[in-house]
Coordinates of C-alpha atoms in Angstrom, one line a residue:
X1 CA -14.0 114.8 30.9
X2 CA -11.3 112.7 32.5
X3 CA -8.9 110.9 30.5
X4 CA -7.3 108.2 30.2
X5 CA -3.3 107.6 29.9
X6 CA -1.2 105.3 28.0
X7 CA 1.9 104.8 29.7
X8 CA 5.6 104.4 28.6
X9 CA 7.4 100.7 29.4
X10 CA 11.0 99.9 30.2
X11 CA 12.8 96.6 30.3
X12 CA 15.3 96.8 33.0
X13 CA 17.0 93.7 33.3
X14 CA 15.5 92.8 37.0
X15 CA 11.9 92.9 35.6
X16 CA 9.0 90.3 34.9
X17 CA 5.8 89.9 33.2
X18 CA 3.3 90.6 35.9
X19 CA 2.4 93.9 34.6
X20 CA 1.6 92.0 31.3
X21 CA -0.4 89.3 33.6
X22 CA -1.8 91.6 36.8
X23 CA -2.9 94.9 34.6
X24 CA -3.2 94.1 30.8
X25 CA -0.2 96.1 29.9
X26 CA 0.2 95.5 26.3
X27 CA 4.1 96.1 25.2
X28 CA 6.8 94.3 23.1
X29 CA 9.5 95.2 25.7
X30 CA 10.7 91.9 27.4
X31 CA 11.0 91.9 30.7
X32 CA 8.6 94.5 31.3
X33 CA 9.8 96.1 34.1
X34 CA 8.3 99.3 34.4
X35 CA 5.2 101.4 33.2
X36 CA 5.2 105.0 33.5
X37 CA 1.3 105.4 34.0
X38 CA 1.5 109.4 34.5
X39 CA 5.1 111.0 33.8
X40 CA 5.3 113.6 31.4
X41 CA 9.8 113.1 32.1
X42 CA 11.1 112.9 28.3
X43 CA 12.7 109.4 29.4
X44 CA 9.0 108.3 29.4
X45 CA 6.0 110.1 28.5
X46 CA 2.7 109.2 29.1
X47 CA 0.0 109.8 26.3
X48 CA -3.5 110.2 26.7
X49 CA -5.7 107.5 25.1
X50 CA -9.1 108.7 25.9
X51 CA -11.2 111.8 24.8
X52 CA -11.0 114.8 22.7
X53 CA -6.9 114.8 23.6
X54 CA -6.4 110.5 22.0
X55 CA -3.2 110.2 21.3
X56 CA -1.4 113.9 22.7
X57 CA 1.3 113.6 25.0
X58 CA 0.3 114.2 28.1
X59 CA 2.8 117.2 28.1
X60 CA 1.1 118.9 25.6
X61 CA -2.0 118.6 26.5
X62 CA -0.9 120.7 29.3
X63 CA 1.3 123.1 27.7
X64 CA -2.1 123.9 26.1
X65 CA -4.4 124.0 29.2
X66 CA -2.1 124.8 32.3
X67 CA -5.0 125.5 34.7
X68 CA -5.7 121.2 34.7
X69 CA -2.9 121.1 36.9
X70 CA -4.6 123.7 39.8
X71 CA -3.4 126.8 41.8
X72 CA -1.1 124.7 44.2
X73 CA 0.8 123.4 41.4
X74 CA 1.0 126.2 39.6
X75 CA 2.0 128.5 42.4
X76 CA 5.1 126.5 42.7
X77 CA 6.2 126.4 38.9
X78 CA 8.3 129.1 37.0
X79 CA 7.1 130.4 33.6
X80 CA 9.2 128.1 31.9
X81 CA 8.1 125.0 33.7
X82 CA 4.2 126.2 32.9
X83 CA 5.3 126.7 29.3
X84 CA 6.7 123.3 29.1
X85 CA 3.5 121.5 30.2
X86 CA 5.5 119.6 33.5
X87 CA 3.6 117.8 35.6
X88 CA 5.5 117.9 39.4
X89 CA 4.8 113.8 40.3
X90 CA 5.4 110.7 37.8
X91 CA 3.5 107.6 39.0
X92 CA 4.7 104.3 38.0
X93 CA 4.5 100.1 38.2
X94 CA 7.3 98.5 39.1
X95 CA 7.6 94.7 39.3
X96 CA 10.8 93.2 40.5
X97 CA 11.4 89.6 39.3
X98 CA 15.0 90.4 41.0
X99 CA 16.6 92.6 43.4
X100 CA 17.0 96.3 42.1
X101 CA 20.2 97.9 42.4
X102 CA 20.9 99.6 45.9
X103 CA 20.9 103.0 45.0
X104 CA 20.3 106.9 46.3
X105 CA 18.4 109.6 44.8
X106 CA 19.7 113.3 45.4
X107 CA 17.5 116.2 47.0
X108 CA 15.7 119.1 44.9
X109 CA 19.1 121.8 46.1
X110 CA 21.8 118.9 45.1
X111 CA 19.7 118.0 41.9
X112 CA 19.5 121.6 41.0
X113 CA 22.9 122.5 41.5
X114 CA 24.4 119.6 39.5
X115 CA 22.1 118.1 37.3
X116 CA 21.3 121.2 35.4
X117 CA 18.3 122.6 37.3
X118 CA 16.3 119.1 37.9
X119 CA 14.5 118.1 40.4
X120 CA 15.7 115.5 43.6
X121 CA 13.7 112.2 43.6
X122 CA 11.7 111.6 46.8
X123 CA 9.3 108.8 46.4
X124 CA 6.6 107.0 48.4
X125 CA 6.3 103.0 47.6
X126 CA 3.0 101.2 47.9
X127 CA 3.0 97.3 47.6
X128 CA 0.6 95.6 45.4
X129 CA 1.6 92.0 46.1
X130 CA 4.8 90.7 47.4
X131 CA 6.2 86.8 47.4
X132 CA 7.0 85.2 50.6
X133 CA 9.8 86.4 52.5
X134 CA 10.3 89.1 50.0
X135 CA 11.9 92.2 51.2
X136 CA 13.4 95.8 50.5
X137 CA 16.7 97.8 52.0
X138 CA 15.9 100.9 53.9
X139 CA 19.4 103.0 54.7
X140 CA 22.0 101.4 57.0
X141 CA 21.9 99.1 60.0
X142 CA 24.8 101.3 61.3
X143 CA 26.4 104.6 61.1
X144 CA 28.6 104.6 58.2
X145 CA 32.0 106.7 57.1
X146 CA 32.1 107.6 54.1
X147 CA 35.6 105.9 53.2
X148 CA 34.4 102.9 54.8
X149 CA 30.9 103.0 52.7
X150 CA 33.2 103.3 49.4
X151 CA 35.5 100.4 50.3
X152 CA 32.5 98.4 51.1
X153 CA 31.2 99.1 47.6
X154 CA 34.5 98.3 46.3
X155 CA 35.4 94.9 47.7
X156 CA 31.2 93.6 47.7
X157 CA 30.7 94.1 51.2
X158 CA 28.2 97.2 51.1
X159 CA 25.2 94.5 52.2
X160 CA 26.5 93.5 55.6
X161 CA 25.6 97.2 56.2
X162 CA 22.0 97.6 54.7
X163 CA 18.9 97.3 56.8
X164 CA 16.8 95.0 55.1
X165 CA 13.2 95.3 56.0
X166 CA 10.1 92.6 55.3
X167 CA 7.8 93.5 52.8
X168 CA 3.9 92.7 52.9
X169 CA 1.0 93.2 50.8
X170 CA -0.7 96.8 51.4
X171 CA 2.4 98.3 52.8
X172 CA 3.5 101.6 52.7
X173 CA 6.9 103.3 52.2
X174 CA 8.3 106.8 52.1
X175 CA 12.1 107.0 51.1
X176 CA 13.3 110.8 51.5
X177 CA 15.9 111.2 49.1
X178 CA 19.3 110.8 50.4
X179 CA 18.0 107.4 51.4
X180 CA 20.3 104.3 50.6
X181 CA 17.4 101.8 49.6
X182 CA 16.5 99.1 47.3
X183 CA 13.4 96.7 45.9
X184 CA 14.0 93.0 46.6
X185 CA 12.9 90.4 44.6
X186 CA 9.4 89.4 44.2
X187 CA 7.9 92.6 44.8
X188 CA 5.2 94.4 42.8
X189 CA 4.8 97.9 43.2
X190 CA 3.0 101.4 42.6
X191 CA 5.7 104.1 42.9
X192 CA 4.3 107.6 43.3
X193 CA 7.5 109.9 43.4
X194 CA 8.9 113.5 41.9
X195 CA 8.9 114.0 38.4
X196 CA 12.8 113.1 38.0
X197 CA 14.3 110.0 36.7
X198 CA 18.1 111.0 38.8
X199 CA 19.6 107.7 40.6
X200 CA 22.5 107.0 41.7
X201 CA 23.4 103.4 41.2
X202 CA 25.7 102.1 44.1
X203 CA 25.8 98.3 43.8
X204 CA 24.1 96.3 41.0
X205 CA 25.6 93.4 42.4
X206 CA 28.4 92.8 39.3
X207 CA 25.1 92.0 37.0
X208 CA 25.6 92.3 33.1
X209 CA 22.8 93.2 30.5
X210 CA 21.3 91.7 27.8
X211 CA 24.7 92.7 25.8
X212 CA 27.2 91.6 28.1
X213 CA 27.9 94.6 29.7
X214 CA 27.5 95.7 33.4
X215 CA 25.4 98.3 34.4
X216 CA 27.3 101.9 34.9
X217 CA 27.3 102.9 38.8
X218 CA 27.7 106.6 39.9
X219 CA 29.4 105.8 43.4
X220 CA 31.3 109.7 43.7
X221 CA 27.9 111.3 43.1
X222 CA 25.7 108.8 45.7
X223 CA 28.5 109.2 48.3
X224 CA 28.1 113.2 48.0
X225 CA 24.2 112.4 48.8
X226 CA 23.9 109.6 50.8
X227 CA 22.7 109.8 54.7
X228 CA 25.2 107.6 56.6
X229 CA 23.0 107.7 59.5
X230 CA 22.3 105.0 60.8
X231 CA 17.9 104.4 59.7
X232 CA 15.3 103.9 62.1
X233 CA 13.3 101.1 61.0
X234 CA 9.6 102.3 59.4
X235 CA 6.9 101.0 60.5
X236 CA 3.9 101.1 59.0
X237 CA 1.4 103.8 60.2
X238 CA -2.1 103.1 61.5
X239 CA -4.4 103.5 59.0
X240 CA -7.9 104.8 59.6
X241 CA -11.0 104.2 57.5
X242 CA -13.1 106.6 56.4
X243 CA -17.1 105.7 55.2
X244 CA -18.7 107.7 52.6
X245 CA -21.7 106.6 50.7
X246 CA -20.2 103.7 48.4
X247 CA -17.1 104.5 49.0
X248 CA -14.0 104.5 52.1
X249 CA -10.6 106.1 51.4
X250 CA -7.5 106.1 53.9
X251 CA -4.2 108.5 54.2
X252 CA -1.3 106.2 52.6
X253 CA 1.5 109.2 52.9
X254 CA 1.6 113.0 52.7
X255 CA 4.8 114.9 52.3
X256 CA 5.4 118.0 50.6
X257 CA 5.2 116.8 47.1
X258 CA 2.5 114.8 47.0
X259 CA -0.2 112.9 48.9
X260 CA -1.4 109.6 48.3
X261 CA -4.6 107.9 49.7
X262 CA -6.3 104.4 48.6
X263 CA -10.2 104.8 47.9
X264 CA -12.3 101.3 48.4
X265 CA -15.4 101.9 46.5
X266 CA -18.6 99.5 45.5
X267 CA -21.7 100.9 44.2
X268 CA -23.3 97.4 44.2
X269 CA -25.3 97.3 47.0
X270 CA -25.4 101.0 47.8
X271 CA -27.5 101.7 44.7
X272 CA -26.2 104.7 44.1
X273 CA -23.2 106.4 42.4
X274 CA -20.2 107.8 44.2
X275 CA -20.1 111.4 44.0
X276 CA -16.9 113.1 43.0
X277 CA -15.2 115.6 42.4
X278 CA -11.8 118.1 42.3
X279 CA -11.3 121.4 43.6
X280 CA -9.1 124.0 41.9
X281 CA -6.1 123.5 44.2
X282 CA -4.9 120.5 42.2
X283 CA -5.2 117.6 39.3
X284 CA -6.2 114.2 40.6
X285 CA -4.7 111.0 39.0
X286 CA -6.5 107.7 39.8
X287 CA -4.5 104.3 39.5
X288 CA -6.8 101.6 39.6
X289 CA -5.6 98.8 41.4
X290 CA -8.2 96.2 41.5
X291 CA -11.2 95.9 39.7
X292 CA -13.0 98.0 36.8
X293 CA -16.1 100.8 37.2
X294 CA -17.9 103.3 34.8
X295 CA -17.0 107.4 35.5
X296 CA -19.8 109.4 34.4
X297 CA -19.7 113.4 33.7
X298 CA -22.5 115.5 33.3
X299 CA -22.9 116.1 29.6
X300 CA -19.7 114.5 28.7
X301 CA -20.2 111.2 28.5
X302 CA -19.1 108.2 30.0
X303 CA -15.3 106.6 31.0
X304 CA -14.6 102.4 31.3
X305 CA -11.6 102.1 33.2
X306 CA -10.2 98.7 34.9
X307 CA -7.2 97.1 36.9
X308 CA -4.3 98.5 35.9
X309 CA -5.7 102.1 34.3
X310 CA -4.7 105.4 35.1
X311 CA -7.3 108.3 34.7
X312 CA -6.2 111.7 34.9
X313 CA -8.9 114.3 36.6
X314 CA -7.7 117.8 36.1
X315 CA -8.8 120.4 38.3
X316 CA -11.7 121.9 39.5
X317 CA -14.0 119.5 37.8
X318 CA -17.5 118.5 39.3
X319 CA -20.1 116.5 38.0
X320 CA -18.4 113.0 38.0
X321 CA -20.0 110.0 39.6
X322 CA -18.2 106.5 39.4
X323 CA -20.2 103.0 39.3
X324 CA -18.4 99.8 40.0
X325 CA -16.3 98.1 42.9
X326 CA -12.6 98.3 43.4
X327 CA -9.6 100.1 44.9
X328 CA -7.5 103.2 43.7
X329 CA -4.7 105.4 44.7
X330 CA -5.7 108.8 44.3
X331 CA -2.7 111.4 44.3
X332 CA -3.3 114.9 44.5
X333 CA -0.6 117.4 44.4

């Protein structure tokens, strides 16, 4: 049967309590500025709250049954990752009461080289609602030196150079790693990314925390990974529609680690439940992000699930049907 996950919560000091208010998220962090919905990273692992696994990490769960993740995953592990029940994405909320920190993420051969055999962070941003006149940085407006990049850091001036870009409901974003970038204020988020939690904070914008104290930046390690490049703006792809039976889902972003689509389904009128189903190339995790439905699996029961819920499907799993009306992002690896 699918399962449910409990995520992990962090309370950066830009967050709010939308997740608390949008998604049910029940936590005594304050701000809640994160939830890591599927992550099996030690900085925050999910655990499963549904089933015959209630209450596992979801790391063990899969140190136990390694075929849930599917061939494509597996084909790209090493023993040691398989033994250690990894999971290659970690899918997360994010709501930004302020601005984020501009920052960088390294690439898989950086990462691996100098952060003792971890993984880069690319990451894919889908907006779930966004205030007016909210927006995000996406690289540089300019080509850059690297000298004049790090004096711009030094004496404040690094945002005359970043491209800030307007932020909508239902947009899409893909930020390679190597990508200068930050969320703006106002913005809430699903985050779909590598399983790595490596960033490399640039400007925080001489912020303290909750004890006084500013927030440690990693300028010599961003400006080895940075792309001084000047960005080409993203736009934001057509998007087609495509009709099943209770059901329409659309390509959000593909890339080599992961691809994302937003399913639309209502079984009200149709009367009759969506068919569904995973191969055996890879898992499926479902992040519901509006509404609530019932999945149903032959001989196994039944699964509740509502805004905010993440369901794991592991692979090669047929049998489920789903009754209800909402929208999801479905990753598959």
């Amino acid at each position: 049967m699918p399962f449910l996950l409990k995520p992990a919560g962090k309370d950066y000091l830009w967050g709010g309590q939308r997740l608390r208010a949008d998604f049910g998220k029940e936590s005594v962090l304050n701000p809640l500025a994160e939830t890591w919905e599927c992550s099996t990273h030690p900085d925050g692992p999910s655990l499963v709250e549904s089933g015959a696994f209630a209450g596992m990490p979801l790391k063990e769960v899969l140190k136990e049954h390694p075929e849930y993740l599917g061939t494509h995953p597996l084909c790209n592990y090493t023993k040691e990752q398989l033994a250690a029940g990894e999971l290659p994405v970690l899918i997360k909320f994010i709501d930004a009461k302020k601005d984020l920190s501009v920052q960088v993420h390294p690439d898989d051969e950086y990462a691996r080289t100098h952060e003792n055999g971890s993984r880069g962070k690319t990451e894919m941003w889908y907006v779930l609602d966004a205030a007016k006149d909210s927006s995000l940085v996406y690289g540089f407006s300019q080509d850059m030196e690297r000298e004049q990049l790090k004096k711009s850091i030094e004496d404040g001036t690094i945002g005359e150079y970043l491209q800030k870009i307007p932020v909508h409901k239902n947009d899409t974003f893909y930020i390679e790693a190597g990508t200068v970038h930050a969320i703006g204020a106002g913005c809430l988020m699903a985050e779909i990314q590598e399983n790595s939690n490596l960033t490399y904070r640039m400007y925080d914008y001489d912020r303290q925390d909750k004890y006084g104290k500013k927030r440690p930046l990693h300028i010599e390690r961003a400006l080895e990974v940075v792309k001084l490049d000047k960005s080409t703006p993203p736009g934001q792809p057509q998007r087609v529609l495509n009709y099943h039976r209770g059901c329409a889902t659309e390509l959000l972003c593909r890339c080599r680690y992961f691809q994302v689509e937003r399913m639309l389904f209502n079984t009200e009128q149709c009367r009759q439940l969506l068919e569904y189903h995973t191969d055996s190339t890879s898992f499926q995790v479902l992040l519901c992000i509006d509404g609530c439905g019932i999945m149903l699996k032959d001989g196994a029961g039944e699964l509740q699930f509502f805004k905010g819920d993440c369901i794991f499907v592991p692979a090669g799993m047929d049998g489920i049907r789903i009754h209800g009306k909402g929208k999801m992002l479905k990753v598959v690896c």
